Coordinates of C-alpha atoms and ligand atoms in Angstrom, one line a residue:
X27 CA 110.0 -241.3 25.5
X28 CA 108.6 -238.2 27.2
X29 CA 108.6 -234.8 25.6
X30 CA 111.4 -233.8 28.0
X31 CA 113.6 -236.7 27.0
X32 CA 113.0 -235.9 23.3
X33 CA 114.0 -232.3 23.5
X34 CA 117.6 -231.6 22.8
X35 CA 117.4 -228.7 25.3
X36 CA 115.8 -230.8 28.1
X37 CA 118.8 -230.0 30.3
X38 CA 118.7 -226.3 29.3
X39 CA 121.1 -224.4 27.0
X40 CA 123.7 -221.8 27.6
X41 CA 123.4 -218.3 26.2
X42 CA 124.7 -214.9 27.2
X43 CA 124.6 -212.0 24.6
X44 CA 128.0 -210.5 24.2
X45 CA 126.5 -207.4 22.5
X46 CA 128.6 -208.1 19.4
X47 CA 125.8 -206.7 17.3
X48 CA 126.2 -209.3 14.5
X49 CA 122.4 -210.0 14.6
X50 CA 121.5 -206.3 14.5
X51 CA 123.8 -205.2 11.6
X52 CA 125.4 -205.9 8.3
X53 CA 122.8 -208.3 6.8
X54 CA 119.2 -207.8 5.7
X55 CA 116.6 -209.4 7.9
X56 CA 113.2 -209.0 9.4
X57 CA 112.2 -207.9 12.9
X58 CA 108.5 -208.5 13.1
X59 CA 106.6 -206.4 15.7
X60 CA 103.9 -207.6 18.0
X61 CA 101.2 -205.3 19.5
X62 CA 103.1 -205.2 22.8
X63 CA 106.3 -204.3 20.9
X64 CA 104.7 -201.2 19.4
X65 CA 103.2 -200.2 22.7
X66 CA 106.5 -200.4 24.4
X67 CA 108.3 -198.6 21.6
X68 CA 105.8 -195.8 21.4
X69 CA 106.2 -195.2 25.1
X70 CA 109.9 -195.4 25.0
X71 CA 110.2 -193.0 22.0
X72 CA 107.3 -190.8 23.0
X73 CA 105.9 -190.8 19.5
X74 CA 102.4 -191.4 18.0
X75 CA 101.6 -194.6 16.3
X76 CA 101.3 -193.1 12.8
X77 CA 104.7 -191.3 13.1
X78 CA 106.3 -194.4 14.5
X79 CA 105.2 -196.6 11.6
X80 CA 106.2 -194.0 9.0
X81 CA 109.6 -193.4 10.5
X82 CA 110.8 -196.7 11.8
X83 CA 108.7 -199.4 10.1
X84 CA 107.9 -201.1 6.8
X85 CA 105.2 -203.6 5.8
X86 CA 106.3 -207.0 4.5
X87 CA 103.9 -209.2 2.5
X88 CA 103.4 -212.7 4.0
X89 CA 102.2 -216.0 2.6
X90 CA 98.6 -215.4 3.7
X91 CA 98.2 -212.3 1.4
X92 CA 98.4 -209.9 4.3
X93 CA 101.3 -207.7 5.4
X94 CA 103.3 -207.7 8.6
X95 CA 104.9 -204.8 10.4
X96 CA 108.6 -205.0 10.7
X97 CA 111.4 -202.6 11.5
X98 CA 113.1 -200.7 8.8
X99 CA 116.8 -201.2 8.0
X100 CA 119.3 -198.5 7.1
X101 CA 120.9 -198.6 3.7
X102 CA 123.8 -200.6 5.1
X103 CA 121.3 -203.1 6.6
X104 CA 121.9 -202.0 10.2
X105 CA 118.7 -202.0 12.3
X106 CA 117.0 -198.6 12.2
X107 CA 117.6 -198.5 16.0
X108 CA 121.3 -199.4 15.9
X109 CA 123.3 -196.4 17.1
X110 CA 126.5 -197.6 18.6
X111 CA 124.4 -200.4 20.1
X112 CA 120.7 -200.8 20.5
X113 CA 119.2 -197.4 21.1
X114 CA 115.9 -198.9 22.4
X115 CA 117.4 -201.8 24.4
X116 CA 114.9 -201.7 27.3
X117 CA 112.0 -201.6 24.8
X118 CA 113.4 -203.9 22.2
X119 CA 111.0 -206.1 20.3
X120 CA 110.0 -209.6 21.5
X121 CA 111.9 -211.1 18.6
X122 CA 115.1 -209.6 19.9
X123 CA 114.5 -210.2 23.6
X124 CA 113.8 -213.9 23.0
X125 CA 116.7 -214.7 20.7
X126 CA 118.0 -217.4 20.3
X127 CA 115.0 -219.2 21.8
X128 CA 112.9 -219.1 18.6
X129 CA 110.8 -222.0 17.2
X130 CA 112.9 -222.0 14.0
X131 CA 116.1 -222.5 16.1
X132 CA 114.7 -224.7 18.9
X133 CA 113.4 -227.2 16.3
X134 CA 116.6 -229.2 16.4
X135 CA 120.1 -229.4 17.7
X136 CA 121.3 -229.0 14.1
X137 CA 119.3 -225.7 13.8
X138 CA 120.8 -224.5 17.1
X139 CA 124.4 -225.4 16.0
X140 CA 123.8 -223.6 12.7
X141 CA 122.6 -220.4 14.4
X142 CA 125.4 -220.6 16.9
X143 CA 128.0 -220.3 14.0
X144 CA 126.9 -216.6 13.7
X145 CA 126.3 -215.9 17.4
X146 CA 129.3 -215.9 19.8
X147 CA 126.9 -215.9 22.8
X148 CA 125.2 -219.2 22.1
X149 CA 126.5 -222.3 24.0
X150 CA 128.2 -220.1 26.5
X151 CA 127.4 -218.1 29.6
X152 CA 124.1 -218.3 31.5
X153 CA 122.3 -221.6 31.6
X154 CA 118.6 -221.2 30.5
X155 CA 116.5 -224.1 31.9
X156 CA 113.8 -226.0 30.0
X157 CA 111.0 -224.1 31.7
X158 CA 112.5 -220.7 30.8
X159 CA 113.0 -221.8 27.1
X160 CA 109.4 -223.1 27.0
X161 CA 108.2 -219.8 28.4
X162 CA 110.0 -217.9 25.7
X163 CA 108.4 -220.0 23.0
X164 CA 105.0 -219.7 24.5
X165 CA 105.3 -216.0 24.8
X166 CA 106.1 -215.8 21.0
X167 CA 102.9 -217.9 20.3
X168 CA 100.8 -215.7 22.6
X169 CA 101.7 -212.2 21.2
X170 CA 99.9 -211.2 18.1
X171 CA 102.0 -209.8 15.2
X172 CA 100.8 -206.5 13.8
X173 CA 99.2 -207.3 10.5
X174 CA 97.3 -205.4 7.9
X175 CA 95.0 -206.1 4.9
X176 CA 94.7 -203.5 2.2
X177 CA 96.3 -200.7 4.3
X178 CA 94.0 -201.5 7.3
X179 CA 95.7 -202.8 10.4
X180 CA 94.0 -205.9 11.9
X181 CA 95.9 -206.1 15.2
Ligands
SF4_577 S1 124.9 -212.2 17.5 FE1 124.5 -213.2 19.5 S2 126.1 -212.3 20.9 FE2 126.0 -211.0 19.1 S3 124.5 -209.4 19.6 FE3 123.4 -211.0 18.6 S4 122.6 -212.3 20.2 FE4 124.2 -211.0 21.1

């Protein structure tokens, strides 16, 4: 059986975001930032790196003993950039722009179906072909997450 036959998304998958905001609000979660994400956001917000990290970010310990840069949440768990919708939509992080085509979701049809229970855009709308989905996954592998050891960034 070829890889293409084995993948449950070999014929592509349908997804169109309805902008319902369920994935940006209400529940705690992590939006990990890549180097490109920070560059795009700094440009969009016209802010310096230090101010950006202090105002919009937090460091989260990972299993390797380092810390990864993620977006802050508001006290109600809304994304720090949620203001009647995504206030940085054009510069939104890779994690947001590639949803739902994440490794953790594309691992199986079961994982896709489970994620789709919380996202009204999955399984409907635009057909995303295998090549496009693979490109999203490869892009996530290619971009380095912003990481630090002992308060020193090691991007
Ligand atoms: S839950 Fe799905 S449809 Fe709603 S905003 Fe997030 S990606 Fe879009």
